[in-house]
PDB file of C-alpha atoms in Angstrom:
ATOM      1  CA  MET M   1     -15.683  59.640  23.243  1.00 42.00           C
ATOM      2  CA  ARG M   2     -13.692  56.850  21.627  1.00 43.00           C
ATOM      3  CA  TYR M   3     -11.568  54.784  23.962  1.00 44.00           C
ATOM      4  CA  ARG M   4      -8.510  53.098  22.453  1.00 43.00           C
ATOM      5  CA  ARG M   5      -5.273  51.564  23.580  1.00 37.00           C
ATOM      6  CA  LYS M   6      -2.209  49.987  22.020  1.00 37.00           C
ATOM      7  CA  VAL M   7      -2.309  46.347  20.970  1.00 32.00           C
ATOM      8  CA  ASP M   8       0.554  45.281  23.278  1.00 35.00           C
ATOM      9  CA  THR M   9      -1.604  45.309  26.418  1.00 29.00           C
ATOM     10  CA  LEU M  10      -2.000  43.059  29.384  1.00 31.00           C
ATOM     11  CA  PRO M  11      -4.484  40.169  29.073  1.00 32.00           C
ATOM     12  CA  GLY M  12      -8.039  41.125  29.847  1.00 33.00           C
ATOM     13  CA  THR M  13      -7.650  44.794  28.999  1.00 33.00           C
ATOM     14  CA  VAL M  14      -9.408  46.771  26.270  1.00 39.00           C
ATOM     15  CA  ALA M  15      -8.840  45.585  22.730  1.00 39.00           C
ATOM     16  CA  SER M  16      -7.696  48.090  20.125  1.00 40.00           C
ATOM     17  CA  GLY M  17     -10.544  50.234  18.832  1.00 61.00           C
ATOM     18  CA  GLU M  18     -13.121  49.089  21.398  1.00 79.00           C
ATOM     19  CA  ARG M  19     -16.025  51.486  21.643  1.00 84.00           C
ATOM     20  CA  PHE M  20     -18.139  52.307  24.678  1.00 93.00           C
ATOM     21  CA  ASP M  21     -21.227  53.701  22.972  1.00 94.00           C
ATOM     22  CA  ARG M  22     -23.497  52.938  25.915  1.00 95.00           C
ATOM     23  CA  LEU M  23     -21.363  55.069  28.196  1.00 95.00           C
ATOM     24  CA  ASP M  24     -21.334  57.842  25.593  1.00 96.00           C
ATOM     25  CA  ALA M  25     -25.124  57.613  25.292  1.00 96.00           C
ATOM     26  CA  LEU M  26     -25.541  57.877  29.056  1.00 96.00           C
ATOM     27  CA  ARG M  27     -23.391  61.002  29.003  1.00 96.00           C
ATOM     28  CA  GLY M  28     -25.560  62.225  26.137  1.00 97.00           C
ATOM     29  CA  VAL M  29     -28.660  61.816  28.301  1.00 97.00           C
ATOM     30  CA  ALA M  30     -27.033  64.024  30.931  1.00 97.00           C
ATOM     31  CA  ILE M  31     -26.205  66.641  28.297  1.00 97.00           C
ATOM     32  CA  VAL M  32     -29.747  66.750  26.911  1.00 97.00           C
ATOM     33  CA  TRP M  33     -31.235  66.964  30.404  1.00 98.00           C
ATOM     34  CA  MET M  34     -28.842  69.774  31.285  1.00 97.00           C
ATOM     35  CA  ALA M  35     -29.676  71.679  28.086  1.00 97.00           C
ATOM     36  CA  LEU M  36     -33.412  71.417  28.808  1.00 98.00           C
ATOM     37  CA  PHE M  37     -32.799  72.638  32.355  1.00 98.00           C
ATOM     38  CA  HIS M  38     -30.783  75.604  31.102  1.00 97.00           C
ATOM     39  CA  PHE M  39     -33.418  76.358  28.474  1.00 97.00           C
ATOM     40  CA  CYS M  40     -36.038  76.658  31.216  1.00 97.00           C
ATOM     41  CA  PHE M  41     -33.637  78.706  33.353  1.00 96.00           C
ATOM     42  CA  ASP M  42     -33.059  81.118  30.464  1.00 96.00           C
ATOM     43  CA  LEU M  43     -36.794  81.379  29.784  1.00 97.00           C
ATOM     44  CA  ASN M  44     -37.210  82.399  33.404  1.00 96.00           C
ATOM     45  CA  TYR M  45     -34.294  84.853  33.292  1.00 94.00           C
ATOM     46  CA  PHE M  46     -35.741  86.642  30.268  1.00 94.00           C
ATOM     47  CA  GLY M  47     -39.239  86.723  31.737  1.00 94.00           C
ATOM     48  CA  PHE M  48     -40.986  84.184  29.512  1.00 95.00           C
ATOM     49  CA  ILE M  49     -41.918  82.051  32.531  1.00 96.00           C
ATOM     50  CA  ARG M  50     -41.970  82.614  36.272  1.00 96.00           C
ATOM     51  CA  GLN M  51     -40.151  80.001  38.340  1.00 96.00           C
ATOM     52  CA  ASN M  52     -37.852  80.016  41.369  1.00 96.00           C
ATOM     53  CA  PHE M  53     -34.799  77.995  40.365  1.00 95.00           C
ATOM     54  CA  TYR M  54     -33.077  78.614  43.706  1.00 91.00           C
ATOM     55  CA  THR M  55     -35.688  77.264  46.167  1.00 93.00           C
ATOM     56  CA  ASP M  56     -38.304  75.256  44.252  1.00 96.00           C
ATOM     57  CA  PRO M  57     -37.541  71.518  44.718  1.00 96.00           C
ATOM     58  CA  LEU M  58     -38.725  70.868  41.148  1.00 96.00           C
ATOM     59  CA  TRP M  59     -35.610  72.670  39.936  1.00 97.00           C
ATOM     60  CA  THR M  60     -33.141  72.260  42.802  1.00 96.00           C
ATOM     61  CA  GLN M  61     -33.560  68.481  42.873  1.00 97.00           C
ATOM     62  CA  GLN M  62     -33.280  68.279  39.108  1.00 97.00           C
ATOM     63  CA  ARG M  63     -29.962  70.089  39.306  1.00 97.00           C
ATOM     64  CA  VAL M  64     -28.748  67.584  41.913  1.00 97.00           C
ATOM     65  CA  ALA M  65     -29.784  64.696  39.667  1.00 98.00           C
ATOM     66  CA  ILE M  66     -28.113  66.197  36.587  1.00 97.00           C
ATOM     67  CA  VAL M  67     -24.832  66.874  38.390  1.00 97.00           C
ATOM     68  CA  THR M  68     -24.932  63.377  39.897  1.00 98.00           C
ATOM     69  CA  LEU M  69     -25.333  61.808  36.460  1.00 97.00           C
ATOM     70  CA  PHE M  70     -22.544  63.942  34.996  1.00 96.00           C
ATOM     71  CA  LEU M  71     -20.061  63.075  37.733  1.00 98.00           C
ATOM     72  CA  PHE M  72     -20.981  59.394  37.792  1.00 98.00           C
ATOM     73  CA  CYS M  73     -20.348  59.274  34.032  1.00 97.00           C
ATOM     74  CA  ALA M  74     -17.032  61.040  34.580  1.00 97.00           C
ATOM     75  CA  GLY M  75     -16.101  58.325  37.065  1.00 97.00           C
ATOM     76  CA  LEU M  76     -17.090  55.611  34.594  1.00 97.00           C
ATOM     77  CA  GLY M  77     -14.940  57.279  31.954  1.00 96.00           C
ATOM     78  CA  GLN M  78     -11.984  57.362  34.301  1.00 96.00           C
ATOM     79  CA  ALA M  79     -12.402  53.642  34.938  1.00 96.00           C
ATOM     80  CA  VAL M  80     -12.047  53.032  31.206  1.00 96.00           C
ATOM     81  CA  ALA M  81      -9.059  55.379  30.963  1.00 95.00           C
ATOM     82  CA  VAL M  82      -7.295  53.682  33.886  1.00 95.00           C
ATOM     83  CA  GLU M  83      -7.903  50.201  32.459  1.00 93.00           C
ATOM     84  CA  GLN M  84      -6.514  51.314  29.117  1.00 91.00           C
ATOM     85  CA  GLY M  85      -3.386  52.583  30.814  1.00 92.00           C
ATOM     86  CA  GLN M  86      -3.938  56.200  29.796  1.00 92.00           C
ATOM     87  CA  ALA M  87      -0.638  58.029  30.252  1.00 94.00           C
ATOM     88  CA  TRP M  88      -0.432  61.152  32.397  1.00 95.00           C
ATOM     89  CA  PRO M  89       0.508  63.432  29.459  1.00 96.00           C
ATOM     90  CA  ARG M  90      -2.719  62.509  27.663  1.00 95.00           C
ATOM     91  CA  PHE M  91      -4.656  62.947  30.903  1.00 96.00           C
ATOM     92  CA  TRP M  92      -3.218  66.429  31.382  1.00 97.00           C
ATOM     93  CA  ARG M  93      -4.071  67.444  27.803  1.00 96.00           C
ATOM     94  CA  ARG M  94      -7.723  66.605  28.369  1.00 94.00           C
ATOM     95  CA  TRP M  95      -7.628  68.141  31.825  1.00 97.00           C
ATOM     96  CA  ALA M  96      -6.280  71.409  30.411  1.00 97.00           C
ATOM     97  CA  GLN M  97      -9.251  71.605  28.057  1.00 97.00           C
ATOM     98  CA  ILE M  98     -11.692  71.227  30.936  1.00 97.00           C
ATOM     99  CA  ALA M  99      -9.825  73.677  33.176  1.00 97.00           C
ATOM    100  CA  GLY M 100      -9.590  76.213  30.352  1.00 97.00           C
ATOM    101  CA  CYS M 101     -13.334  75.967  29.737  1.00 97.00           C
ATOM    102  CA  ALA M 102     -13.932  76.424  33.478  1.00 97.00           C
ATOM    103  CA  VAL M 103     -12.012  79.709  33.338  1.00 97.00           C
ATOM    104  CA  LEU M 104     -14.126  80.838  30.379  1.00 97.00           C
ATOM    105  CA  VAL M 105     -17.294  79.999  32.323  1.00 97.00           C
ATOM    106  CA  SER M 106     -16.094  82.143  35.226  1.00 97.00           C
ATOM    107  CA  ILE M 107     -15.357  85.060  32.906  1.00 96.00           C
ATOM    108  CA  GLY M 108     -18.663  84.755  31.072  1.00 94.00           C
ATOM    109  CA  SER M 109     -20.714  84.423  34.244  1.00 94.00           C
ATOM    110  CA  ALA M 110     -18.961  87.439  35.798  1.00 96.00           C
ATOM    111  CA  THR M 111     -20.114  89.478  32.807  1.00 93.00           C
ATOM    112  CA  MET M 112     -23.726  88.335  33.006  1.00 89.00           C
ATOM    113  CA  PHE M 113     -24.065  87.780  36.769  1.00 92.00           C
ATOM    114  CA  PRO M 114     -21.500  90.058  38.459  1.00 94.00           C
ATOM    115  CA  ARG M 115     -22.957  89.446  41.937  1.00 93.00           C
ATOM    116  CA  SER M 116     -23.265  85.684  41.592  1.00 94.00           C
ATOM    117  CA  TRP M 117     -20.562  84.711  39.136  1.00 96.00           C
ATOM    118  CA  ILE M 118     -19.337  81.135  39.021  1.00 97.00           C
ATOM    119  CA  SER M 119     -16.063  80.607  40.852  1.00 96.00           C
ATOM    120  CA  PHE M 120     -16.355  76.836  41.360  1.00 97.00           C
ATOM    121  CA  GLY M 121     -19.050  75.308  39.203  1.00 97.00           C
ATOM    122  CA  ILE M 122     -19.393  71.909  37.593  1.00 97.00           C
ATOM    123  CA  LEU M 123     -16.404  72.269  35.234  1.00 97.00           C
ATOM    124  CA  HIS M 124     -14.171  73.586  38.018  1.00 98.00           C
ATOM    125  CA  GLY M 125     -15.283  70.683  40.179  1.00 97.00           C
ATOM    126  CA  ILE M 126     -14.721  68.089  37.468  1.00 97.00           C
ATOM    127  CA  ALA M 127     -11.230  69.441  36.788  1.00 97.00           C
ATOM    128  CA  ALA M 128     -10.254  69.139  40.456  1.00 98.00           C
ATOM    129  CA  MET M 129     -11.997  65.829  41.057  1.00 98.00           C
ATOM    130  CA  LEU M 130     -10.484  64.152  37.999  1.00 98.00           C
ATOM    131  CA  ILE M 131      -7.022  64.606  39.486  1.00 98.00           C
ATOM    132  CA  LEU M 132      -8.113  63.168  42.826  1.00 98.00           C
ATOM    133  CA  ALA M 133      -9.956  60.276  41.183  1.00 97.00           C
ATOM    134  CA  ARG M 134      -6.923  59.424  39.058  1.00 97.00           C
ATOM    135  CA  LEU M 135      -4.672  59.378  42.123  1.00 97.00           C
ATOM    136  CA  LEU M 136      -7.146  57.324  44.163  1.00 97.00           C
ATOM    137  CA  ALA M 137      -7.987  54.815  41.404  1.00 96.00           C
ATOM    138  CA  PRO M 138      -5.571  52.123  42.750  1.00 95.00           C
ATOM    139  CA  LEU M 139      -7.780  51.774  45.849  1.00 94.00           C
ATOM    140  CA  ARG M 140     -10.305  49.781  43.774  1.00 89.00           C
ATOM    141  CA  GLY M 141     -12.853  48.405  46.278  1.00 90.00           C
ATOM    142  CA  GLY M 142     -11.841  51.028  48.808  1.00 96.00           C
ATOM    143  CA  LEU M 143     -13.316  53.666  46.509  1.00 97.00           C
ATOM    144  CA  TRP M 144     -16.806  52.743  47.688  1.00 98.00           C
ATOM    145  CA  LEU M 145     -15.976  53.534  51.315  1.00 98.00           C
ATOM    146  CA  LEU M 146     -13.998  56.657  50.459  1.00 98.00           C
ATOM    147  CA  GLY M 147     -16.854  57.870  48.279  1.00 98.00           C
ATOM    148  CA  LEU M 148     -19.290  57.358  51.139  1.00 98.00           C
ATOM    149  CA  VAL M 149     -17.048  59.373  53.460  1.00 98.00           C
ATOM    150  CA  ALA M 150     -16.864  62.203  50.910  1.00 98.00           C
ATOM    151  CA  ILE M 151     -20.657  62.283  50.596  1.00 98.00           C
ATOM    152  CA  VAL M 152     -21.386  62.136  54.317  1.00 98.00           C
ATOM    153  CA  LEU M 153     -18.608  64.399  55.630  1.00 98.00           C
ATOM    154  CA  PRO M 154     -20.185  67.775  54.629  1.00 97.00           C
ATOM    155  CA  HIS M 155     -23.297  66.834  56.605  1.00 96.00           C
ATOM    156  CA  LEU M 156     -21.209  66.251  59.727  1.00 97.00           C
ATOM    157  CA  VAL M 157     -18.504  68.908  59.481  1.00 97.00           C
ATOM    158  CA  GLN M 158     -19.017  72.574  58.613  1.00 97.00           C
ATOM    159  CA  HIS M 159     -17.000  75.644  59.510  1.00 97.00           C
ATOM    160  CA  PRO M 160     -17.318  79.368  58.669  1.00 97.00           C
ATOM    161  CA  PHE M 161     -13.738  79.278  57.343  1.00 97.00           C
ATOM    162  CA  PHE M 162     -15.067  77.458  54.277  1.00 97.00           C
ATOM    163  CA  ASP M 163     -17.802  80.026  53.544  1.00 97.00           C
ATOM    164  CA  SER M 164     -15.595  82.443  51.601  1.00 95.00           C
ATOM    165  CA  ARG M 165     -15.339  82.368  47.816  1.00 93.00           C
ATOM    166  CA  TRP M 166     -11.668  81.378  48.200  1.00 94.00           C
ATOM    167  CA  THR M 167     -12.383  78.320  50.348  1.00 97.00           C
ATOM    168  CA  ASN M 168     -15.950  77.179  49.578  1.00 97.00           C
ATOM    169  CA  TRP M 169     -14.611  74.871  46.848  1.00 97.00           C
ATOM    170  CA  VAL M 170     -13.889  72.356  49.628  1.00 98.00           C
ATOM    171  CA  GLY M 171     -17.594  72.034  50.477  1.00 98.00           C
ATOM    172  CA  LEU M 172     -17.568  72.189  54.281  1.00 98.00           C
ATOM    173  CA  ILE M 173     -19.729  75.321  54.258  1.00 97.00           C
ATOM    174  CA  THR M 174     -22.223  76.570  56.835  1.00 97.00           C
ATOM    175  CA  ARG M 175     -24.306  78.397  54.204  1.00 95.00           C
ATOM    176  CA  LYS M 176     -24.657  78.045  50.459  1.00 93.00           C
ATOM    177  CA  PRO M 177     -22.765  80.683  48.467  1.00 95.00           C
ATOM    178  CA  VAL M 178     -24.522  83.153  46.202  1.00 93.00           C
ATOM    179  CA  THR M 179     -23.503  81.817  42.809  1.00 94.00           C
ATOM    180  CA  GLU M 180     -25.132  80.543  39.617  1.00 93.00           C
ATOM    181  CA  ASP M 181     -23.386  77.181  39.822  1.00 96.00           C
ATOM    182  CA  TYR M 182     -21.637  75.410  42.663  1.00 96.00           C
ATOM    183  CA  ALA M 183     -20.101  71.922  42.653  1.00 97.00           C
ATOM    184  CA  PRO M 184     -17.594  71.645  45.538  1.00 98.00           C
ATOM    185  CA  ILE M 185     -15.204  68.761  46.108  1.00 98.00           C
ATOM    186  CA  LEU M 186     -17.314  67.504  48.989  1.00 98.00           C
ATOM    187  CA  PRO M 187     -19.718  65.799  48.609  1.00 98.00           C
ATOM    188  CA  TRP M 188     -19.426  65.518  44.819  1.00 98.00           C
ATOM    189  CA  LEU M 189     -16.085  63.721  44.801  1.00 98.00           C
ATOM    190  CA  GLY M 190     -17.941  60.810  46.350  1.00 98.00           C
ATOM    191  CA  VAL M 191     -20.209  60.502  43.315  1.00 98.00           C
ATOM    192  CA  MET M 192     -17.247  60.458  40.935  1.00 98.00           C
ATOM    193  CA  LEU M 193     -15.443  57.876  43.068  1.00 98.00           C
ATOM    194  CA  TRP M 194     -18.553  55.676  43.059  1.00 98.00           C
ATOM    195  CA  GLY M 195     -18.672  56.022  39.282  1.00 98.00           C
ATOM    196  CA  LEU M 196     -15.013  55.013  39.117  1.00 98.00           C
ATOM    197  CA  ALA M 197     -15.576  52.027  41.419  1.00 98.00           C
ATOM    198  CA  ALA M 198     -18.680  50.958  39.511  1.00 97.00           C
ATOM    199  CA  GLY M 199     -16.866  51.334  36.215  1.00 97.00           C
ATOM    200  CA  ARG M 200     -13.973  49.142  37.302  1.00 96.00           C
ATOM    201  CA  TRP M 201     -16.413  46.455  38.464  1.00 96.00           C
ATOM    202  CA  VAL M 202     -18.484  46.652  35.275  1.00 96.00           C
ATOM    203  CA  LEU M 203     -15.401  46.389  33.056  1.00 95.00           C
ATOM    204  CA  ALA M 204     -14.332  43.269  34.924  1.00 93.00           C
ATOM    205  CA  GLN M 205     -17.721  41.585  35.423  1.00 95.00           C
ATOM    206  CA  ARG M 206     -20.356  43.056  33.063  1.00 93.00           C
ATOM    207  CA  ARG M 207     -18.366  44.671  30.287  1.00 93.00           C
ATOM    208  CA  HIS M 208     -21.256  44.563  27.805  1.00 89.00           C
ATOM    209  CA  TRP M 209     -23.182  47.023  29.976  1.00 92.00           C
ATOM    210  CA  MET M 210     -20.910  49.749  28.612  1.00 91.00           C
ATOM    211  CA  SER M 211     -19.539  48.292  25.396  1.00 88.00           C
ATOM    212  CA  GLY M 212     -22.580  46.415  24.085  1.00 83.00           C
ATOM    213  CA  THR M 213     -24.420  47.328  20.910  1.00 88.00           C
ATOM    214  CA  LEU M 214     -26.463  50.504  21.144  1.00 91.00           C
ATOM    215  CA  PRO M 215     -29.970  50.610  19.580  1.00 92.00           C
ATOM    216  CA  ARG M 216     -29.908  52.739  16.427  1.00 92.00           C
ATOM    217  CA  PRO M 217     -32.405  55.352  17.745  1.00 93.00           C
ATOM    218  CA  LEU M 218     -29.988  56.100  20.593  1.00 94.00           C
ATOM    219  CA  ALA M 219     -26.955  56.596  18.346  1.00 95.00           C
ATOM    220  CA  PRO M 220     -27.338  60.425  18.324  1.00 95.00           C
ATOM    221  CA  LEU M 221     -27.028  60.415  22.112  1.00 96.00           C
ATOM    222  CA  ALA M 222     -23.710  58.585  21.847  1.00 95.00           C
ATOM    223  CA  VAL M 223     -22.432  61.132  19.332  1.00 95.00           C
ATOM    224  CA  LEU M 224     -23.522  63.955  21.615  1.00 96.00           C
ATOM    225  CA  GLY M 225     -21.842  62.248  24.556  1.00 95.00           C
ATOM    226  CA  ARG M 226     -18.524  62.159  22.691  1.00 94.00           C
ATOM    227  CA  TRP M 227     -18.702  65.919  22.180  1.00 95.00           C
ATOM    228  CA  SER M 228     -20.090  66.778  25.609  1.00 95.00           C
ATOM    229  CA  LEU M 229     -17.549  69.469  26.505  1.00 96.00           C
ATOM    230  CA  SER M 230     -17.964  71.294  23.200  1.00 95.00           C
ATOM    231  CA  PHE M 231     -21.753  71.128  23.483  1.00 96.00           C
ATOM    232  CA  TYR M 232     -21.596  72.342  27.074  1.00 96.00           C
ATOM    233  CA  MET M 233     -19.585  75.406  26.099  1.00 96.00           C
ATOM    234  CA  VAL M 234     -21.728  76.293  23.074  1.00 96.00           C
ATOM    235  CA  HIS M 235     -25.303  75.629  24.132  1.00 96.00           C
ATOM    236  CA  GLN M 236     -25.758  78.480  26.618  1.00 94.00           C
ATOM    237  CA  PRO M 237     -24.395  81.256  24.366  1.00 94.00           C
ATOM    238  CA  VAL M 238     -26.708  79.968  21.610  1.00 96.00           C
ATOM    239  CA  LEU M 239     -29.754  79.813  23.902  1.00 96.00           C
ATOM    240  CA  ILE M 240     -29.080  83.202  25.469  1.00 95.00           C
ATOM    241  CA  GLY M 241     -28.378  84.792  22.099  1.00 95.00           C
ATOM    242  CA  ALA M 242     -31.600  83.410  20.659  1.00 95.00           C
ATOM    243  CA  MET M 243     -33.663  84.680  23.584  1.00 95.00           C
ATOM    244  CA  MET M 244     -32.035  88.088  23.456  1.00 95.00           C
ATOM    245  CA  ALA M 245     -33.007  88.259  19.788  1.00 95.00           C
ATOM    246  CA  VAL M 246     -36.611  87.317  20.584  1.00 94.00           C
ATOM    247  CA  VAL M 247     -36.765  89.957  23.322  1.00 93.00           C
ATOM    248  CA  ALA M 248     -35.375  92.595  20.939  1.00 92.00           C
ATOM    249  CA  LEU M 249     -37.909  91.689  18.241  1.00 91.00           C
ATOM    250  CA  ARG M 250     -40.793  91.946  20.716  1.00 85.00           C
ATOM    251  CA  ARG M 251     -39.992  95.555  21.562  1.00 78.00           C
TER     252      ARG M 251
END
């Protein structure tokens, strides 16, 4: 993603045309990791391997790590957007793309997994959390504490009211829902808020960590990171289609 702002900005803000290739590359790492995870999941679904993606820590902990990296990157990106003075209309245009893709994911998953379709997965969560992060951004240092509260609260407070498909998006559940993807507001908002807080500090104190020169071999990751949403929406249909073709040819 390219981050730009107008020239008539406040002192110390982002210069026109400044690129954050290191942030894009980090997002690219998350995308590649996710694609590899989904590739293995699809291999298992079509019977090429035998793994338990729902209970085996090898897979459940990987999912936690991937989602954490995604949401932390989203928080970093929001820090850049806030510093650049991104207007709400532009925010809502990008948000609509994410929300629209989340709806498509729900529809597609309901077709393939009717008993465990995705009602509040990672894209649904990002769409909701981006709004909250944008509203909470002025808290600056307070984001660290608020993020900690968001992460800890689901471990301290649970209620059966939040176990239904209509309310489990909050995250205060007593049992995990039967779904192929689940990224509730709590505790995951905390990760995004920490990314936002870290991003604001980095931009002020260690700007080169995100905007410094990227080694040439890592350039493809930055490109992938700029097109993360498009890649996310395309990779699973391609993988599933390819495996369905292989299964058909083996018959």
